[in-house]
Each structure stands twice: as structure tokens, then as C-alpha cells.
Coordinates of C-alpha atoms and ligand atoms in Angstrom, one line a residue:
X6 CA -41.0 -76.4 -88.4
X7 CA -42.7 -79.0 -90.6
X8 CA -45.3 -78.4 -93.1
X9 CA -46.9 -77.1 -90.3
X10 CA -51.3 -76.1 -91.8
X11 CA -52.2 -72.5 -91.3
X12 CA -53.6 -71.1 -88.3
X13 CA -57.0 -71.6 -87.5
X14 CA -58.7 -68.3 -87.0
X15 CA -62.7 -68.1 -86.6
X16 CA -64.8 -65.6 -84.6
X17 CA -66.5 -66.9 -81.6
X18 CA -69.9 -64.1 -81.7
X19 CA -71.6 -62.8 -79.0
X20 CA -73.6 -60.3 -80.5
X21 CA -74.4 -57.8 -77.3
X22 CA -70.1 -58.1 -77.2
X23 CA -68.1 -60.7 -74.7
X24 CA -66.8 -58.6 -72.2
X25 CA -70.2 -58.7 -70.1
X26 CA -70.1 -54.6 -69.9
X27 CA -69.5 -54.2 -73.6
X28 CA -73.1 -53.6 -74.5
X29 CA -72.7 -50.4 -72.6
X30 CA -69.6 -49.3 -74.4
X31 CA -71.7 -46.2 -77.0
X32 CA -70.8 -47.6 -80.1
X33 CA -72.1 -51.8 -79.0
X34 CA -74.8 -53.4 -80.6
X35 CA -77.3 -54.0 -77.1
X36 CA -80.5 -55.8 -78.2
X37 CA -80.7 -59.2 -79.6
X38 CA -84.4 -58.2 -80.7
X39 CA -82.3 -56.5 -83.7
X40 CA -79.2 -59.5 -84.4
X41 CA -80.3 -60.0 -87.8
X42 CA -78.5 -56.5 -88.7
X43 CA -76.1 -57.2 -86.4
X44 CA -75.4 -60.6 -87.5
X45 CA -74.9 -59.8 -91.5
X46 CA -72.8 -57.3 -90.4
X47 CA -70.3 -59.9 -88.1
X48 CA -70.6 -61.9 -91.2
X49 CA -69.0 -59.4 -93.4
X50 CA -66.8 -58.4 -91.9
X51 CA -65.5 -62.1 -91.2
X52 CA -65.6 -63.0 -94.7
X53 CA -64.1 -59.8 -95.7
X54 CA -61.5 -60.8 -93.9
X55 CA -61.2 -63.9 -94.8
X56 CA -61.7 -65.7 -91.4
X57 CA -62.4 -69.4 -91.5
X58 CA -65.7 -69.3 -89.9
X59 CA -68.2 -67.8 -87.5
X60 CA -68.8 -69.7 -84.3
X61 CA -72.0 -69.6 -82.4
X62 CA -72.3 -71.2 -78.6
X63 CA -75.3 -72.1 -76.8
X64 CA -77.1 -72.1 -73.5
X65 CA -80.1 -73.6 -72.8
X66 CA -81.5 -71.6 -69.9
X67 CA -82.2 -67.8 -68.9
X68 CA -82.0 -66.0 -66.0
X69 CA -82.1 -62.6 -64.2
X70 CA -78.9 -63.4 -62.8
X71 CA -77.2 -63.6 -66.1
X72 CA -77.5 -59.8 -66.6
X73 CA -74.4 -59.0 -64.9
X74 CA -71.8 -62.0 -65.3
X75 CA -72.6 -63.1 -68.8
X76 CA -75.3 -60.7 -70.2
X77 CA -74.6 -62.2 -73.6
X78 CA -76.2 -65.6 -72.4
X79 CA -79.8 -64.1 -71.5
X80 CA -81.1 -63.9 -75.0
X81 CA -79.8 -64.8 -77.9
X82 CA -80.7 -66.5 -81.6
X83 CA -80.4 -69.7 -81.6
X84 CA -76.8 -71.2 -83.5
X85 CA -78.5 -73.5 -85.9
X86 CA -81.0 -70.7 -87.1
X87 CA -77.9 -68.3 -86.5
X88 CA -76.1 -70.7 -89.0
X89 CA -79.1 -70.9 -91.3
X90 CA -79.8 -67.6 -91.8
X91 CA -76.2 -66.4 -92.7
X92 CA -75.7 -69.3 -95.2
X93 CA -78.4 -67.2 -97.2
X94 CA -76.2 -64.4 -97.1
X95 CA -72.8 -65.1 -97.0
X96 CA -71.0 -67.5 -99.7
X97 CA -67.2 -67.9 -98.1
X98 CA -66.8 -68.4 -94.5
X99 CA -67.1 -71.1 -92.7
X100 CA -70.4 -71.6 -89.9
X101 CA -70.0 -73.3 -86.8
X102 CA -73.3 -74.2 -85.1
X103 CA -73.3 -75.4 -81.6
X104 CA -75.4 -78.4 -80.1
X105 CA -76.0 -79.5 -76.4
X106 CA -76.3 -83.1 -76.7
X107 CA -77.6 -83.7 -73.6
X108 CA -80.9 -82.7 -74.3
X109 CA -81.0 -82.1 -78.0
X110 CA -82.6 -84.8 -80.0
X111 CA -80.3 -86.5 -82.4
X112 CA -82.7 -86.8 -85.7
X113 CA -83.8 -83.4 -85.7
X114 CA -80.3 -82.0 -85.4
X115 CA -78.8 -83.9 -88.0
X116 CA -81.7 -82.3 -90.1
X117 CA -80.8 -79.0 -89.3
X118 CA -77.6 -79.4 -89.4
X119 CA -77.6 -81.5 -93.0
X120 CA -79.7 -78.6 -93.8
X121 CA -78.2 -75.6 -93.7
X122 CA -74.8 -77.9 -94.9
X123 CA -76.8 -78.4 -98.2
X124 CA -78.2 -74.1 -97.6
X125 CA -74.8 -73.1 -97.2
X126 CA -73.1 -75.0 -99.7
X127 CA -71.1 -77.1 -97.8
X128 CA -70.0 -74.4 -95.3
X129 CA -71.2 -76.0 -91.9
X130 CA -69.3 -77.3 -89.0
X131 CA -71.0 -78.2 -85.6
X132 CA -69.8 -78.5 -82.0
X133 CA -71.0 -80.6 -79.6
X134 CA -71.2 -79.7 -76.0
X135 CA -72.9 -81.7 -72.8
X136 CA -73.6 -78.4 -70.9
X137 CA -73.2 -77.0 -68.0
X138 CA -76.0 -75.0 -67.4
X139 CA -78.3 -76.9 -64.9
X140 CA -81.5 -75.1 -65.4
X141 CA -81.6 -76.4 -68.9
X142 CA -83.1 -79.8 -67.6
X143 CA -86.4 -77.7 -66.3
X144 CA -86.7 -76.6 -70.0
X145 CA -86.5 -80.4 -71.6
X146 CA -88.5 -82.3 -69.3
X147 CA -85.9 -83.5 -67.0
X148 CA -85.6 -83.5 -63.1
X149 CA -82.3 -82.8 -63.1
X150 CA -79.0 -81.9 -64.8
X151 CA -77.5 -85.7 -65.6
X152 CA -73.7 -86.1 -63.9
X153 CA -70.4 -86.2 -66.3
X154 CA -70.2 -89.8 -67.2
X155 CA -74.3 -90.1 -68.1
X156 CA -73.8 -86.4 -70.2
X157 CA -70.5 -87.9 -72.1
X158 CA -72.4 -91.8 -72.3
X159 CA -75.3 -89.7 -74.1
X160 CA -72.8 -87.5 -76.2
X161 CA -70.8 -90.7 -77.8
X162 CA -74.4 -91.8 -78.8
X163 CA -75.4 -88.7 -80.3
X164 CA -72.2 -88.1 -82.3
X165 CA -72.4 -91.5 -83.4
X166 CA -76.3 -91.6 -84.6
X167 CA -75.7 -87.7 -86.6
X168 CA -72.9 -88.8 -88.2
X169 CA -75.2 -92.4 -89.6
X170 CA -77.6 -90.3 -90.0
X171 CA -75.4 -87.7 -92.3
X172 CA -74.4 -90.9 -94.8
X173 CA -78.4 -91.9 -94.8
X174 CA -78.0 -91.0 -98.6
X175 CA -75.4 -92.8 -100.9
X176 CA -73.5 -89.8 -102.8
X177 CA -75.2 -91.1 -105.8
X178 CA -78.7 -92.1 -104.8
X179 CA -80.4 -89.0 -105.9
X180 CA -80.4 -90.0 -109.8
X181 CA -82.6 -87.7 -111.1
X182 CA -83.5 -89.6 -114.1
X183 CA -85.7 -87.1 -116.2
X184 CA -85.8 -89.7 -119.2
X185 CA -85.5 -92.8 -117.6
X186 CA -88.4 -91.6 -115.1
X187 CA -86.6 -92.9 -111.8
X188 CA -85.8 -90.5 -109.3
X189 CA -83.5 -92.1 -106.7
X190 CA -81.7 -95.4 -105.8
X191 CA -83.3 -96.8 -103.0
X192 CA -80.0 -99.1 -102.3
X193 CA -78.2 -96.4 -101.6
X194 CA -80.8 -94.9 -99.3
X195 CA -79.5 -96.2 -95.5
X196 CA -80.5 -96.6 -92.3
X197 CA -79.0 -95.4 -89.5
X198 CA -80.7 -97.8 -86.7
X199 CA -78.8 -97.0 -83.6
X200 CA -80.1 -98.8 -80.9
X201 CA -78.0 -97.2 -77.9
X202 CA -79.3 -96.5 -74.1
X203 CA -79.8 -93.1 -74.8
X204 CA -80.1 -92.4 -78.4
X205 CA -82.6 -94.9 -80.7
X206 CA -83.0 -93.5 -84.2
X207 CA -83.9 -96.0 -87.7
X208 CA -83.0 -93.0 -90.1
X209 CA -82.7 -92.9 -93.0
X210 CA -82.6 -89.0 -92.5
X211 CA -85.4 -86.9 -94.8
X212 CA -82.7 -84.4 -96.0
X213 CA -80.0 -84.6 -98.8
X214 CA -76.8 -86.1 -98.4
X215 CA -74.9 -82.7 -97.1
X216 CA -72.2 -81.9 -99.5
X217 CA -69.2 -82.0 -96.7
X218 CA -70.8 -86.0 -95.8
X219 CA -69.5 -85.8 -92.8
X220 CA -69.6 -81.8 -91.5
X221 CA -66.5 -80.6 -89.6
X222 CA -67.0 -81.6 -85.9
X223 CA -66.1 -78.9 -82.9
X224 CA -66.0 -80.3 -79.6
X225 CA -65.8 -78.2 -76.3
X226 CA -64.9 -79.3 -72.3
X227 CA -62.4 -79.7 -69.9
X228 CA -63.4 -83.3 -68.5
X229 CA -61.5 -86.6 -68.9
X230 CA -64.2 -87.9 -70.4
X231 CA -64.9 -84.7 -72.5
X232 CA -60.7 -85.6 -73.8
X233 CA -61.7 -89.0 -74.7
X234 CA -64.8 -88.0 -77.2
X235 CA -62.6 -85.0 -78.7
X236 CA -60.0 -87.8 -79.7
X237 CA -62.2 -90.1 -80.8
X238 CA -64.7 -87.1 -83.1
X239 CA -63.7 -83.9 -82.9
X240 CA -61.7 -82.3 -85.5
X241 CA -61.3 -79.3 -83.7
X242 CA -60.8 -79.3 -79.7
X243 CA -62.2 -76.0 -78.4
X244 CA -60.3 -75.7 -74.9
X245 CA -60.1 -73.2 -72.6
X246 CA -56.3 -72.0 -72.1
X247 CA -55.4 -69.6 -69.3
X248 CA -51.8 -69.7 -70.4
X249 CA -49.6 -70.8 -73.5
X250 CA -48.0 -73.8 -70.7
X251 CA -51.5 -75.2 -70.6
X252 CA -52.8 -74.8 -74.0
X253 CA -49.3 -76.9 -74.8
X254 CA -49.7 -79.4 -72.3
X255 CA -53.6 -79.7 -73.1
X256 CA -52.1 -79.9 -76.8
X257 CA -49.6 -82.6 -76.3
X258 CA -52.7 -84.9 -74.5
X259 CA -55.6 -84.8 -77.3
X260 CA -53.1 -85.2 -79.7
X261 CA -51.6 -88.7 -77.6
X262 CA -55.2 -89.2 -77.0
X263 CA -56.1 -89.2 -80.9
X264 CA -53.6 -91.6 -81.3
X265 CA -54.6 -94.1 -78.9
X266 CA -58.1 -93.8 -80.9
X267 CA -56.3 -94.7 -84.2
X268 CA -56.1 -91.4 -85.9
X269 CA -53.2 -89.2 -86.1
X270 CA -51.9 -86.3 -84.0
X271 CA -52.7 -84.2 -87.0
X272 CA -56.1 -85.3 -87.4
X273 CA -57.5 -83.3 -84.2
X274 CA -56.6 -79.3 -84.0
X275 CA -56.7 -77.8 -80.4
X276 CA -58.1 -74.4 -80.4
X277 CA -58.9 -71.8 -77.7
X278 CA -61.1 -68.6 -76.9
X279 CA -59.2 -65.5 -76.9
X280 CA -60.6 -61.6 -75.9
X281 CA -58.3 -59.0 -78.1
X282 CA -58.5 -55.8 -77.5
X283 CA -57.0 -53.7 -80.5
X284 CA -56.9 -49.8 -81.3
X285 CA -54.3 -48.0 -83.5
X286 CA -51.9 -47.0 -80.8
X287 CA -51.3 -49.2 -77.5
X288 CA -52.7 -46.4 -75.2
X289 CA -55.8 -46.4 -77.4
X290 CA -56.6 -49.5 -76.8
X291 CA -55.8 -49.0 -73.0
X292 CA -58.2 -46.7 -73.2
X293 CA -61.1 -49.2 -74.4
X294 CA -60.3 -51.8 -71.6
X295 CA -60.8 -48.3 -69.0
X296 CA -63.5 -47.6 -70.4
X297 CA -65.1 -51.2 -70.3
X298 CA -63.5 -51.4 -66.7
X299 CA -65.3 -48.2 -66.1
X300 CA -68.7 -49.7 -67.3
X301 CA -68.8 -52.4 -64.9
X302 CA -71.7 -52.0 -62.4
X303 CA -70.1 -52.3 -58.9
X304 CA -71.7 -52.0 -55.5
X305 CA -71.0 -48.5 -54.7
X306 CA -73.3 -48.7 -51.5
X307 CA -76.7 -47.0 -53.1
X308 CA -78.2 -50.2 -53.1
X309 CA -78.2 -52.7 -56.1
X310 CA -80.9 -55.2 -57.8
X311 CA -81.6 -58.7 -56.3
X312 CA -79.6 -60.2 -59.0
X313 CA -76.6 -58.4 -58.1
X314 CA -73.3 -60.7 -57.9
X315 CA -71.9 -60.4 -53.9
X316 CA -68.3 -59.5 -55.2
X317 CA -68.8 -56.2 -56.5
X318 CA -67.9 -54.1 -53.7
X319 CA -64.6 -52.6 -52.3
X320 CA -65.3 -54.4 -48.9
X321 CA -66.1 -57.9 -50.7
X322 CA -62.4 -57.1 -52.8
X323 CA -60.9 -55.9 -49.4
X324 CA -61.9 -59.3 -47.6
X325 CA -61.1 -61.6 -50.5
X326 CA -57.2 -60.2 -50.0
X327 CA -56.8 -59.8 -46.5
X328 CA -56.1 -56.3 -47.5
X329 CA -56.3 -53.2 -45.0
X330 CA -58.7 -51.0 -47.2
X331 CA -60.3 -47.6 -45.1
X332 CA -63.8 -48.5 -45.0
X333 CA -64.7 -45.3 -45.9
X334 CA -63.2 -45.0 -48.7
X335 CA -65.1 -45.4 -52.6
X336 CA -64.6 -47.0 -55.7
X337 CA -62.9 -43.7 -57.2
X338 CA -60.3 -43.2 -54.7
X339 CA -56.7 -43.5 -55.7
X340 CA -54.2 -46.5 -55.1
X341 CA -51.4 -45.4 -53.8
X342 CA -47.8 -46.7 -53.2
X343 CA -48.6 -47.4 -49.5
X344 CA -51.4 -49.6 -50.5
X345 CA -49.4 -51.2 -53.0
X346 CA -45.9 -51.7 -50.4
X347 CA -48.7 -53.7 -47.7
X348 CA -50.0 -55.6 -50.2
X349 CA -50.5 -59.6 -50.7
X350 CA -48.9 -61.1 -53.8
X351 CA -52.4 -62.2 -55.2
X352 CA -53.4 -58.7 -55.2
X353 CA -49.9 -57.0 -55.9
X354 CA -50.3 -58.9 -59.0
X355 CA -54.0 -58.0 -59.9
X356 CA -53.0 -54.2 -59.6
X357 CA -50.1 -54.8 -61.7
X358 CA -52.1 -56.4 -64.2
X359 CA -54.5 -53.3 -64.3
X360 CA -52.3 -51.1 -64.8
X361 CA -50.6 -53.3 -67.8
X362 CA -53.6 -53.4 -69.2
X363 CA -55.6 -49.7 -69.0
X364 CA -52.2 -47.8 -68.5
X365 CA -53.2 -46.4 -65.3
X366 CA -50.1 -46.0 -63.1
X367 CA -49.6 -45.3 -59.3
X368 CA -48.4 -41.7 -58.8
X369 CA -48.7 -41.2 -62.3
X370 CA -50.6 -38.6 -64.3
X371 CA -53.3 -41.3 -65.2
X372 CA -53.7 -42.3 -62.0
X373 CA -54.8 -45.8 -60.9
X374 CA -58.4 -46.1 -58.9
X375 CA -59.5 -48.7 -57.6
X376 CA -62.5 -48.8 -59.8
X377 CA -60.9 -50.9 -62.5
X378 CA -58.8 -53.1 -59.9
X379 CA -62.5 -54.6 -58.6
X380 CA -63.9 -54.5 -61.7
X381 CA -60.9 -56.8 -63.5
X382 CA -61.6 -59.0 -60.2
X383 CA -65.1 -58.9 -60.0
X384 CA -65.7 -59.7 -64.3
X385 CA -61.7 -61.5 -65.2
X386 CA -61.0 -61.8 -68.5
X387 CA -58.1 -62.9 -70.6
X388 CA -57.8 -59.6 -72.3
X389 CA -54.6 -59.1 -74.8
X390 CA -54.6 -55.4 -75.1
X391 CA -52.6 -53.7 -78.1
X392 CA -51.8 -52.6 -81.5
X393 CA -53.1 -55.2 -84.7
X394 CA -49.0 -55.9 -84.5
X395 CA -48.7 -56.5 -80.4
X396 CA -52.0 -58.4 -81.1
X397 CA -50.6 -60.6 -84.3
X398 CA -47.6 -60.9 -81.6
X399 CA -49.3 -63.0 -79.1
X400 CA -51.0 -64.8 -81.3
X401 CA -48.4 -65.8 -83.6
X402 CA -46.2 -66.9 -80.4
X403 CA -48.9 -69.2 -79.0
X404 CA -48.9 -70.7 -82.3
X405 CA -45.5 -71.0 -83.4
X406 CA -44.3 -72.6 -80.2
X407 CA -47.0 -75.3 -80.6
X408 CA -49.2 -74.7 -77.9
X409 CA -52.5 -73.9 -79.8
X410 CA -53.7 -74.4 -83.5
X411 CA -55.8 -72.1 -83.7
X412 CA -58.3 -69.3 -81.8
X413 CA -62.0 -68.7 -81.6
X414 CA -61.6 -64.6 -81.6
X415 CA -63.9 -62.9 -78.9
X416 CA -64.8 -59.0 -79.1
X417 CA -65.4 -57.6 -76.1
X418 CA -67.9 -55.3 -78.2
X419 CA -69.7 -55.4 -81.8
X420 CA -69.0 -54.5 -84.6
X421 CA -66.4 -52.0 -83.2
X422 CA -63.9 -54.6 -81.7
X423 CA -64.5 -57.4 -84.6
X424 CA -63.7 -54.5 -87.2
X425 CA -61.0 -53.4 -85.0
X426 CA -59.3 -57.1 -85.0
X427 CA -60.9 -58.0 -88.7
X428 CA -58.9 -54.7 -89.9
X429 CA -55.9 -54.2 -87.6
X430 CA -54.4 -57.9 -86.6
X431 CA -55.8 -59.9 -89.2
X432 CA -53.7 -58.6 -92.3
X433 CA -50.9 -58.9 -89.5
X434 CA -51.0 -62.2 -89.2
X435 CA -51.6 -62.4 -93.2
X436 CA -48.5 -60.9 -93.9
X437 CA -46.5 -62.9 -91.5
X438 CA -48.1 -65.9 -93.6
X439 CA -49.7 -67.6 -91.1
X440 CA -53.0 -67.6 -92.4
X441 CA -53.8 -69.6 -95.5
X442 CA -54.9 -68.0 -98.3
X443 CA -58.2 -66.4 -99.1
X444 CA -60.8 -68.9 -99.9
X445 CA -62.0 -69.9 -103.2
X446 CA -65.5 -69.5 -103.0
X447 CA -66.9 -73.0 -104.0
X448 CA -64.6 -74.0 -100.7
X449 CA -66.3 -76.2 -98.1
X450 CA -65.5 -75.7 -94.9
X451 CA -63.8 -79.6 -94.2
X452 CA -61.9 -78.0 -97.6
X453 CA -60.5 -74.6 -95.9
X454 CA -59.2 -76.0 -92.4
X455 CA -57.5 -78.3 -94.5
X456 CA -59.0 -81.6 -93.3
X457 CA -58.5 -85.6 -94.6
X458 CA -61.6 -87.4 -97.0
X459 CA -63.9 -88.3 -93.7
X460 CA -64.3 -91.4 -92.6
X461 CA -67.9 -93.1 -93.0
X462 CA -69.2 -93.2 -90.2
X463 CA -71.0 -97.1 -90.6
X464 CA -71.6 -99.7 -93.0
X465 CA -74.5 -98.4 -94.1
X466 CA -77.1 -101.1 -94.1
X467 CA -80.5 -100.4 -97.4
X468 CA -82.6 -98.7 -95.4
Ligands
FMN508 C1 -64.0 -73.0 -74.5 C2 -65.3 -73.6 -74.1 C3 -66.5 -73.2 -74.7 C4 -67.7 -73.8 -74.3 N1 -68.9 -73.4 -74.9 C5 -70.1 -73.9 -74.5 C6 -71.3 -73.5 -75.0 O1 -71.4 -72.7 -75.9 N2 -72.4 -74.0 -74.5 C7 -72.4 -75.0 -73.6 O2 -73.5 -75.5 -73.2 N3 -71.3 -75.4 -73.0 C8 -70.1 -74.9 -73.5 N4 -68.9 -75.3 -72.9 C9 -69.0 -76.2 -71.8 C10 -68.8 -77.6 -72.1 O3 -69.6 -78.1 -73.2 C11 -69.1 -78.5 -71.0 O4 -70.5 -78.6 -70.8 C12 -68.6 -78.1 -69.7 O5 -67.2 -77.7 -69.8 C13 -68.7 -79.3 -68.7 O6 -68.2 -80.4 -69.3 P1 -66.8 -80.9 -68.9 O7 -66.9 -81.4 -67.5 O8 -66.4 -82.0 -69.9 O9 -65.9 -79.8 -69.0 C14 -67.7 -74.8 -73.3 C15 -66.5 -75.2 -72.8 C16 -65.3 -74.7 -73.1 C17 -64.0 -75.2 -72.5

């Protein structure tokens, strides 16, 4: 392979854990009242490791019925004060903040974000997302959640105003003349004056030049239209990847795509969410995927909350397969091998998979319930279960045959699971040299994931 840059490898935190029972697991962090201990810890860990950054999402909404598919999204801080608050206390790693730019407003982001660039010493990346949560247009005034092409119109605005607004100061235009008595340039003071449908803003911005200029730019969809503004901006592509064939095939596209827009393949990096699982020995961290199978509040038929999800019973699993389940039977009973013989592929495979991944067998001395075969269907996830090696395995292969740059890293639980990976995989991966070197720590974060001199984003006009 060519001169191939290092694999990309930040944390993607979700401080109550990912897997949406992992705040039950007894060693998980459960109330985002307390993320500020939570948070420095994440943050050490990462940096101790030498991870390129820490990655914060966002939603823009709450809701009872988040407490059982995505607990993780009822309450949480918010990434730019995430962001903020960690510059102050870490001094290597990398900080990703995420925006929705649907309803965000464009001058007051490019001041936090410029912000905590100039907090963190240069350390700040951002990714821009249009949403998906409808809700979030009761909580900005809207009637109603705008369609794809309006979200992505208002998005290409809003990436282009922040990044005018970012060059409002000249690099030299702060002069700082104690003798002389004048303080700044005002020719190199700019206005950003987009004038778009969506997005007006005059600038010039009321914070300093950041010291990355332009700050490293995330972007994350699925959408045609989501493609076109990750080849025209984004110098990472966050994708979701269900297999290696579609990260590739998604890989091959933004990179054609960034072409077309007049950069070069190189200049975008596709990235994608993963969910490790990692324990000393395989069977240990079998165990942990049990156990957080185990912890996943089904419909057992003593009655549930309002908010409970419909597909959490035996009978809801039993109608989704066509399969021929005793009614009378619970969650606890055993799978056996005439279950198995009668049934569908779909679901032949879903038991296979659950026993892959908990190292429950049928007929064996661990045996398989069905407990963990609704839970996996009821809460899916893209768990890769193993040692730091079988771990560094995976991850190594997605990247070596070219189907991903890099991974946001999930744990299903914190701190145990990011320590786990921080500890276990990560000096796996080191070893095998895929990871570049440990930072120096007066890096930037444009510095560490290796990226060109970035490209002004106007011609800037004296404010
Ligand atoms: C891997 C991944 C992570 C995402 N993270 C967020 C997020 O944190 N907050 C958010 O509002 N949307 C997030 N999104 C959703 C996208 O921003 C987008 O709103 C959604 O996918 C709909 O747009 P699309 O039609 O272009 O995909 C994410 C999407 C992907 C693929």
C-alpha cells in the first residue's frame, strides 16, 4: 500500500454508555447530573492513550420514550460546553463538538466554536449534522421539522457563513503594539456578509482568529444530498457502515464525490461508529455482552411503563419470524435444537449470532435462552466482541482493505469499556503501527489527522 496516513481513532462518548442497558451494567457511570467526573475521566483516559479526539453528538429534543431505545439521548451536556470544559483540562487530544445546523444559529456557533479553538489551543474540530430528531423544531420556534433538501439548502449556508466568519481576523491583525500604542489592524479585520436564504450574517466575528483558521470539519448522514456537502466540507465523513462491503463502497463514492468538487480523494477521510466489546479472554468478554443482554428490560407480561417499545416481548419476536413459539413459555426458557431445525433463516441467523457473541450454545453447558435472542433483536447493535488482539483484528482488516479510514469508538459502558479498549486494543493496533505516533503536545488537531494548509474560505472583504 501507498503512504497510506494512520488510522483515525477517536472516541464517540456517551457518558451513561452506548449500549442503551449499559447504565445498568454495576460498574457504569448512570447520571449525567455527575458528567463532569465522568467526563475528565473519558478524557484521560483518551489522551492517555493517545486517541485523536473525543467526539460528542447531539440531539435537540427529550423524551420519555428515549429511556429504553437510546437512554443516552435523554440528558446530556451539551458538546460545545462538553468541548469547552475539557479544553481546560486536557492539553493533547483532539475535541469534536457537534452542531445541528438546522436550527443552530450560525454567528453564535462560530463563537463557540472559535472559542474553545483559541481555549483549547487549537484542539477543536466540529461536525455538522441537519438532524433527525423532529421534536427539535417545537424547541426553536418552528412548526415543523424542514424536509432533506431545505435541511442540506440551510447546512451549505451555515458551513459556508462559520467558516467566513472563522477568517473575520487576518492572522496578523491583532498587533499588539505596546510602544507604538495601536492595538490591531483594522484592514485585516473582515466581514463575513453572507446574504443566503437561510443564513444572513455581516461578521466580522467578536472572537480571535482560532489558531487551526479553519477547525477540522466532521460531517454526518446517509442522504445524497448529505454525500454532496461531505465532498464539498468535510474532512472527515462520519458514516454509518453495517458491513466492511458498504463502508468500501460508501468509501469509493465520497472520495469520487470530492473529486468532482475539486479536491482530492485524500482530502476527505470516511469514518464509522463502532461498539467493541473487550475483556482479557474471549469468554470474558462474552460474558459482558450476556450480561448487557441480560439487562435489557423486556415485556415479561407483569405489565410495563407507557413508554415501553411494542417489540420487547417473546410473542412480538415470535410474530416478527413467523416462528411457532409455545405461548406459554418465558423469556428464560431454553432454545433448543427443535426450535432451531423449524426455524426461518432471518432468525436461524439471529440465534447464531447470539450465540457468537455471549457464547451461549444450544445443548451446551451454557445454555442459550431466549432472553438474549429478543434482547439482541429488540436493542441491535454492531457489537465486535473479543480479546484487545481479536478486537485490533477487525479493525485493522476494515482498514487495511480500504473500506474505512478510521472509527469513532463506542463503549457500550463508562469508564469500564473505554479503559477496556483504551488499555487492551489500543496498544494492539500501536504495535501493529497503524496508529501514528503519540502527539506532541503543542499539536493542533488539523496537525494530528494529518490534514493540508486549509483553504480560505472567502476573499475577505475590510470589514
Ligand atoms: C454515524 C452517524 C452519526 C450521527 N450523529 C448525529 C448526531 O449526533 N446528532 C444528530 O442530530 N444527527 C446525527 N446523525 C444524523 C444525521 O445528521 C442526519 O440528520 C440524518 O442522518 C438525516 O440526514 P440524512 O438524510 O442526510 O441522513 C448522525 C448520522 C450518522 C450516519
Amino acid at each position: 500500500m501507498s503512504a497510506r496516513r494512520a488510522l483515525i481513532l477517536g472516541a464517540m462518548v456517551r457518558t451513561i454508555g452506548a449500549y442503551p442497558s449499559g447504565w445498568r451494567h454495576p460498574d457504569a457511570h448512570d447520571d449525567p447530573a455527575q458528567d463532569a467526573e465522568i467526563l475528565r475521566e473519558i478524557a484521560r483516559i483518551g489522551e492517555d492513550a493517545g486517541l485523536d479526539y473525543l467526539f460528542f453528538g447531539d440531539w435537540l429534543a427529550t423524551g420519555p420514550d428515549l429511556e429504553f431505545a437510546n437512554p443516552y439521548l435523554l440528558a446530556r451536556i451539551d458538546p460545545v460546553s462538553a468541548v469547552t470544559y475539557l479544553a481546560g483540562v486536557t492539553s493533547r487530544i483532539g475535541l469534536i463538538a457537534t452542531v445541528n445546523t438546522t436550527y443552530a444559529d450560525a454567528y453564535t456557533f462560530a463563537r463557540s466554536s472559535a472559542s474553545a479553538d483559541v481555549l483549547s489551543g487549537g484542539r477543536v474540530g466540529v461536525n455538522f449534522v441537519t438532524g433527525a430528531e423532529p421534536r427539535a423544531a417545537g424547541n426553536h420556534g418552528r412548526d415543523l421539522h424542514a424536509d432533506n433538501a431545505t435541511r442540506y439548502d440551510r447546512a451549505e449556508e451555515f458551513v459556508n457563513a462559520v467558516r467566513r466568519l472563522w477568517e473575520s481576523w487576518a492572522p496578523d491583525a491583532w498587533i499588539a503594539d505596546k510602544i507604538g500604542g495601536r492595538l490591531i489592524d483594522p484592514a485585516g479585520l473582515h466581514a463575513a456578509d453572507h446574504d443566503g436564504e437561510h443564513i444572513r450574517v455581516t461578521g466580522p466575528l467578536n472572537t480571535a482568529r482560532p489558531p487551526q483558521g479553519q477547525l477540522p470539519i466532521v460531517h454526518a448522514g446517509t442522504s445524497e444530498r448529505s454525500r454532496a456537502l461531505a465532498a464539498r466540507h468535510a474532512d472527515l465523513a462520519l458514516i454509518g457502515a453495517p458491513t466492511a462491503e458498504l463502508a468500501a463502497a460508501a468509501r469509493v463514492e465520497l472520495r469520487a464525490a470530492a473529486v468532482a468538487a475539486g479536491r482530492d480523494a485524500d482530502d476527505i477521510r470516511i469514518i464509522a461508529p463502532v461498539l467493541p466489546v473487550v475483556a482479557e479472554t474471549s469468554a470474558q468478554a462474552q460474558a459482558i455482552v450476556d450480561d448487557l443482554l441480560a439487562l435489557v428490560p423486556l415485556d415479561e407480561g407483569g405489565g410495563v411503563p407507557d413508554a415501553f417499545p411494542e417489540n420487547r416481548s417473546l410473542a412480538s419476536l415470535a410474530t416478527a419470524f413467523a416462528l411457532d413459539l409455545d405461548p406459554t413459555i418465558g423469556v428464560d426458557a431454553i432454545v433448543t435444537a427443535e426450535h432451531t431445525d423449524a426455524l426461518p433463516d432471518a432468525a436461524a441467523a439471529l440465534v447464531h449470532r447470539v450465540q457468537r457473541l455471549t457464547g451461549r450454545s444450544i445443548g451446551g453447558a451454557h445454555a442459550l435462552t431466549w432472553r438474549p435472542v429478543l434482547a439482541l433483536w429488540a436493542v441491535p447493535a454492531a457489537f465486535v466482541v473479543g480479546t484487545g488482539a481479536e478486537v485490533a483484528d477487525h479493525l485493522a482488516q476494515w482498514y487495511e482493505s480500504e473500506a474505512i479510514d478510521g472509527f469513532n469508538v463506542l463503549s457500550a459502558y463508562q469508564p469500564g469499556q473505554f479503559r477496556a479498549f483504551a488499555e487492551l486494543v489500543v496498544p494492539e493496533l500501536r504495535r501493529r503501527g497503524l496508529l501514528s505516533d503519540r502527539a506532541d503536545p503543542a499539536v493542533t488537531l488539523r496537525e494530528r489527522l494529518g490534514l493540508a494548509d486549509p483553504v480560505p474560505a472567502h476573499t475577505p472583504q475590510p470589514a
